Amino acid sequence: MKHIVSGIQPTGSLNIGTYLGSIRNFVKLQESYPEHHFFLFIADLHAITIPRDRQALRRTIKELGALYLACGLKKEKLSLFIQSEIPAHSQMAYLLQCFTYIGELERMTQYKEKAQKQVSGVASSLFTYPVLMAGDILLYDAEYVPVGEDQKQHLELTRDIAMRVNQRIGEFFTVPKPLIPKVGARIMSLIEPDKKMSKSDDYIKSRILLLDDEVIIRKRIMSAVTDSDQSIKYDKVNKPGISNLITIYGAITNESIEVIEARFKNESYQSFKKAVADVVVEELKPIQARYKEIINSNELDAFLDEGRLYAEKIAMKKVAKLNHKLGLGRKQ
Ligand code: ATP
Ligand code: LTN
């Protein structure tokens, strides 16, 4: 069976950037690839490359699990699991480090950005982070990996590592392809629209959380930074704020930029922002209702157990096979 693999870090409450760029795409892909099995996981090992408070991390892991389900993923052909519960992820990361060059990791822009922000030293795991990610993907021989645009470079490295291993030991890994959504691949911050909307941004006003209530959502969108020009036109360079709101509106309604520009041609920024807030609120209502149901039941735990069992078998086998191919251990 063919596989699709992706993960999200439990580094903070989910915002509409991760939702539109990632989770919602998984939901759509389940429809377009009905024959594929999906492995979606909570990347908690990735989250600790930067020091975290353990209570907060636990809370976020659970919240992320519940949100994955609340966003409408179908349970058939889906294994949802927590990365750290399958030790094969750490084992594969080590093996793949033996096939990754330091120079390759030094070129990773996410590493450079995150390393710069650290005040008390940079953990070596932040540097090797892309190798752990390559392992997540290659363990399951993923054919496709749905991610936002910011992960493209990591995916390219994963492909290079896979091809290098295949070249050295013979066909072993499927070389994965990224699936990057056309609309929504990069939702920007509401207050600094030249920066990506991020879970770990210091400013809470930069984002809309999936669990924010209606009053907050409206407030955040109405106070989103725009320009003084007053025309609702998509122009990423000169009008990044309005362009971002058009992207959000279009990603939710599935309407093209042209259709949106034409509809709001004679409207003020104020009334466009109200329309954006309306669609965001409507989109999030059913998700929030379902979330409340899941978080107060055993449904999530049971599903995570099932996911772990299914994924673990495949992952353990792949590590054992690679160990053997590399001459490790005693097996002849
Ligand atoms: P952090 O800021 O803590 O590094 P993040 O907000 O970037 O985290 P991730 O867990 O790294 O979130 O991302 C999960 C997925 O969501 C990835 O595929 C990523 O590309 C996508 N994603 C994250 N933020 C956005 C965004 N603003 N727009 C579109 N896609 C996004
Ligand atoms: N690095 C990703 C999260 C992530 C991931 C993965 C995504 C970890 N492992 C495997 C896809 C496939 C991020 O920061 N968004």
XYZ file of C-alpha atoms and ligand atoms in Angstrom:
378
model
C 0.000 0.000 0.000
C 1.178 3.529 -0.748
C 1.788 5.909 2.105
C 1.374 9.617 2.886
C 3.256 10.931 5.932
C 3.252 14.233 7.780
C 3.797 15.673 11.241
C 3.129 18.808 13.219
C 5.141 19.977 16.209
C 3.324 20.441 19.510
C 4.996 23.773 20.090
C 1.947 25.858 20.948
C -1.743 26.182 20.285
C -2.590 25.638 16.644
C -3.340 28.688 14.537
C -5.096 29.099 11.211
C -1.712 29.124 9.422
C -1.008 25.521 10.375
C -4.650 24.659 9.767
C -4.887 26.142 6.250
C -1.344 25.184 5.266
C -1.363 21.721 6.720
C -4.253 19.966 8.527
C -6.984 21.074 6.132
C -4.865 19.841 3.309
C -4.652 16.387 4.957
C -8.447 16.281 5.070
C -8.692 17.087 1.358
C -5.942 14.609 0.483
C -7.822 11.791 2.178
C -10.463 12.363 -0.479
C -8.080 12.696 -3.418
C -5.929 9.709 -2.436
C -8.467 7.167 -1.136
C -6.061 4.251 -1.734
C -3.206 5.659 0.365
C -2.690 5.018 4.045
C -2.009 8.203 6.056
C 0.535 8.376 8.871
C 0.040 11.630 10.737
C 1.911 12.246 13.925
C 2.577 14.672 16.717
C 6.261 15.563 16.360
C 7.075 15.859 20.067
C 10.738 14.858 19.623
C 11.111 17.781 17.252
C 9.518 20.102 19.793
C 12.235 19.528 22.414
C 15.027 20.780 20.148
C 14.193 23.995 21.997
C 13.681 23.800 25.788
C 9.987 23.410 26.733
C 8.023 23.386 29.929
C 6.948 19.788 30.423
C 3.402 20.510 31.598
C 2.829 22.833 28.673
C 4.238 20.246 26.264
C 1.899 17.547 27.612
C -1.076 19.841 27.250
C -0.129 20.794 23.716
C 0.372 17.174 22.633
C -3.144 16.333 23.753
C -4.645 19.450 22.234
C -2.945 18.814 18.914
C -4.158 15.198 18.869
C -7.726 16.289 19.525
C -7.528 19.022 16.909
C -6.250 16.640 14.243
C -9.465 14.665 14.709
C -11.696 17.708 15.221
C -10.615 19.163 11.877
C -12.437 16.389 10.075
C -9.886 13.669 9.332
C -11.551 10.345 8.580
C -10.353 7.479 10.748
C -10.196 4.884 7.993
C -6.735 4.407 6.531
C -5.317 6.822 9.065
C -2.738 6.134 11.769
C -2.447 9.029 14.183
C 0.360 8.671 16.713
C 2.870 10.390 18.949
C 6.405 10.332 17.531
C 8.205 9.630 20.831
C 6.046 6.536 21.428
C 7.755 4.824 18.498
C 11.498 4.533 19.311
C 12.245 3.615 15.690
C 12.049 7.352 14.877
C 15.092 8.108 17.040
C 16.893 5.004 15.814
C 16.364 5.851 12.165
C 17.539 9.408 12.777
C 20.868 8.115 14.031
C 21.352 5.776 11.093
C 20.565 8.559 8.645
C 23.033 10.906 10.336
C 25.661 8.548 8.990
C 24.481 9.518 5.491
C 24.122 13.287 6.015
C 26.879 15.848 5.596
C 27.448 18.699 8.026
C 27.555 21.134 5.095
C 24.049 20.110 4.073
C 22.685 20.811 7.546
C 24.510 24.141 7.721
C 22.578 25.307 4.689
C 19.136 24.794 6.274
C 17.455 28.175 6.624
C 15.152 27.089 9.458
C 18.195 26.040 11.486
C 19.930 29.349 10.838
C 16.844 31.317 11.881
C 16.118 29.273 15.000
C 19.750 29.050 16.111
C 20.013 32.815 16.035
C 17.133 33.168 18.462
C 18.672 30.920 21.149
C 20.164 32.766 24.077
C 21.687 29.978 26.167
C 23.411 27.868 23.505
C 22.134 25.922 20.513
C 21.298 22.253 21.109
C 22.929 19.919 18.599
C 19.467 18.406 18.030
C 18.363 21.681 16.471
C 21.143 21.154 13.938
C 20.260 17.521 13.236
C 16.504 18.201 13.268
C 16.142 17.714 9.475
C 17.653 14.222 9.789
C 15.063 13.221 12.382
C 12.456 14.546 9.982
C 13.952 12.570 7.084
C 13.689 9.465 9.261
C 10.011 10.176 10.045
C 9.299 10.110 6.353
C 11.603 7.351 5.121
C 10.610 4.892 7.877
C 7.228 4.564 6.204
C 8.423 4.787 2.598
C 6.152 7.764 2.073
C 5.247 8.523 -1.500
C 3.931 11.984 -0.620
C 4.567 14.415 2.222
C 2.056 17.260 2.568
C 3.717 20.311 4.141
C 3.682 24.102 4.006
C 6.218 25.943 1.897
C 8.634 26.458 4.796
C 9.384 22.713 4.842
C 10.388 22.441 1.188
C 14.109 22.598 1.898
C 13.839 19.827 4.503
C 12.006 17.683 1.992
C 14.722 18.220 -0.599
C 17.308 17.095 1.913
C 15.191 14.030 2.729
C 15.131 13.128 -0.952
C 18.920 13.567 -1.213
C 19.484 11.338 1.819
C 17.123 8.668 0.439
C 18.885 8.653 -2.921
C 22.296 8.498 -1.265
C 21.302 5.483 0.833
C 19.787 3.784 -2.220
C 22.970 4.383 -4.138
C 25.169 2.927 -1.418
C 23.168 -0.139 -0.402
C 20.777 -0.702 -3.310
C 17.088 0.299 -3.601
C 15.906 0.682 -0.034
C 13.848 3.854 0.469
C 11.015 5.328 -1.548
C 12.092 8.831 -2.581
C 9.229 11.039 -1.291
C 7.590 13.963 -3.074
C 6.336 17.081 -1.285
C 2.702 18.134 -1.647
C 2.477 21.882 -1.092
C -1.006 23.460 -1.260
C -1.486 26.126 -3.952
C -3.453 28.416 -1.673
C -2.679 28.704 2.017
C 0.876 27.374 1.841
C 2.065 30.491 3.607
C -0.322 32.405 5.832
C 1.373 35.492 7.207
C 1.378 37.173 10.614
C -1.524 39.592 11.144
C 0.736 42.267 12.564
C 3.932 41.735 10.553
C 2.600 40.428 7.240
C 6.071 39.859 5.835
C 6.589 37.091 8.446
C 4.929 33.668 8.548
C 2.089 33.222 11.057
C 3.784 31.012 13.608
C 2.867 29.126 16.759
C 5.978 30.372 18.471
C 5.690 34.073 17.579
C 5.997 36.221 20.725
C 2.987 38.309 19.763
C -0.329 36.608 20.349
C -2.018 39.250 18.165
C -0.068 37.918 15.168
C -2.310 34.878 14.895
C -5.767 33.383 15.234
C -5.884 30.199 17.239
C -8.237 27.423 16.202
C -9.698 27.528 19.704
C -10.057 31.333 19.976
C -13.587 32.497 20.646
C -15.536 34.580 18.184
C -14.940 37.927 19.915
C -11.166 37.445 19.830
C -11.171 36.246 16.219
C -13.088 39.331 15.097
C -10.836 41.611 17.126
C -7.648 40.117 15.668
C -8.840 40.386 12.078
C -10.266 43.892 12.446
C -6.926 45.067 13.846
C -4.764 43.236 11.267
C -2.094 45.511 9.797
C -2.920 46.754 6.281
C -1.849 49.734 4.167
C -3.365 53.166 3.619
C -4.301 52.646 0.002
C -7.859 51.322 0.547
C -8.091 49.099 -2.541
C -8.688 45.388 -2.105
C -6.065 44.066 -4.488
C -3.666 41.137 -4.218
C -0.119 42.538 -4.276
C 2.202 40.620 -1.978
C 5.059 43.116 -2.237
C 3.264 46.424 -1.805
C 0.154 45.274 0.053
C 1.215 42.235 2.124
C -1.471 42.703 4.805
C -4.454 42.826 2.449
C -2.952 40.070 0.296
C -2.734 37.861 3.374
C -6.391 38.491 4.217
C -7.343 37.691 0.608
C -5.357 34.443 0.899
C -7.125 33.493 4.132
C -10.540 34.297 2.650
C -9.750 32.372 -0.553
C -8.297 29.370 1.251
C -11.490 29.016 3.267
C -14.060 29.757 0.553
C -12.104 28.092 -2.297
C -12.587 31.237 -4.376
C -9.894 32.634 -6.625
C -8.122 35.926 -6.007
C -9.846 37.454 -9.065
C -13.317 36.542 -7.839
C -12.575 37.977 -4.402
C -11.079 41.197 -5.803
C -14.119 41.690 -8.051
C -16.620 41.094 -5.246
C -14.984 43.570 -2.868
C -13.996 46.109 -5.503
C -16.083 48.917 -4.064
C -15.885 47.925 -0.433
C -13.837 49.465 2.373
C -11.063 47.606 4.229
C -13.389 47.624 7.214
C -16.142 45.708 5.450
C -13.686 43.300 3.779
C -12.153 42.525 7.167
C -15.628 41.853 8.533
C -16.262 39.411 5.674
C -12.948 37.645 6.392
C -13.848 37.417 10.081
C -17.269 35.954 9.171
C -15.795 33.115 7.091
C -13.109 32.331 9.668
C -15.666 32.181 12.495
C -17.966 29.901 10.458
C -15.066 27.620 9.489
C -13.915 27.212 13.081
C -17.319 26.717 14.750
C -17.769 23.012 13.926
C -14.085 22.314 14.692
C -14.395 23.859 18.145
C -17.592 21.938 18.885
C -16.030 18.622 17.865
C -12.867 19.444 19.826
C -14.892 19.817 23.035
C -16.449 16.406 22.464
C -13.105 14.692 21.834
C -11.112 16.295 24.625
C -13.703 15.140 27.178
C -13.751 11.500 26.027
C -11.458 8.465 25.649
C -11.727 8.643 21.898
C -8.318 10.242 21.382
C -6.370 7.843 23.598
C -7.926 4.820 21.949
C -7.167 6.149 18.488
C -3.570 7.046 19.399
C -3.011 3.516 20.716
C -4.355 2.025 17.520
C -2.189 4.355 15.432
C 0.939 3.538 17.391
C 0.436 -0.205 17.050
C -0.017 -0.037 13.302
C 2.852 2.389 12.637
C 5.283 0.786 15.069
C 5.311 -2.549 13.253
C 6.234 -0.961 9.949
C 8.812 1.352 11.517
C 10.547 -1.360 13.562
C 10.873 -3.596 10.527
C 12.413 -0.831 8.473
C 15.042 -0.055 11.122
C 15.878 -3.753 11.564
C 16.300 -4.105 7.801
C 18.574 -1.101 7.564
C 20.658 -2.281 10.535
C 21.121 -5.567 8.711
C 21.955 -3.935 5.370
C 24.629 -1.863 7.094
C 26.202 -4.910 8.719
C 25.165 -4.063 12.280
C 24.514 -6.748 14.878
C 24.962 -10.509 14.544
C 22.430 -11.554 11.942
C 24.138 -12.973 8.830
P 7.014 26.923 14.999
O 6.706 28.341 14.723
O 6.878 26.536 16.418
O 8.293 26.480 14.360
P 5.042 26.386 13.073
O 3.959 27.328 13.446
O 5.896 26.751 11.925
O 5.912 26.059 14.329
P 4.928 23.566 12.478
O 4.524 22.573 13.451
O 6.397 23.726 12.233
O 4.342 25.000 12.834
O 4.198 23.315 11.107
C 3.249 22.333 10.842
C 2.851 22.399 9.395
O 2.093 23.576 9.148
C 4.019 22.454 8.411
O 3.706 21.678 7.275
C 4.122 23.901 8.061
O 4.658 24.073 6.788
C 2.663 24.334 8.122
N 2.554 25.742 8.510
C 2.963 26.284 9.686
N 2.716 27.609 9.695
C 2.149 27.914 8.510
C 1.681 29.121 7.902
N 1.756 30.280 8.520
N 1.141 29.053 6.672
C 1.037 27.876 6.038
N 1.476 26.711 6.527
C 2.035 26.712 7.746
N 9.552 19.795 10.596
C 8.136 19.931 10.462
C 7.351 18.956 11.297
C 7.705 17.575 10.902
C 7.328 16.894 9.701
C 7.931 15.614 9.767
C 6.538 17.246 8.618
C 8.491 16.722 11.605
N 8.626 15.547 10.938
C 7.760 14.685 8.747
C 6.387 16.288 7.594
C 6.983 15.042 7.660
C 7.782 21.349 10.817
O 8.481 21.994 11.514
N 6.702 21.792 10.339
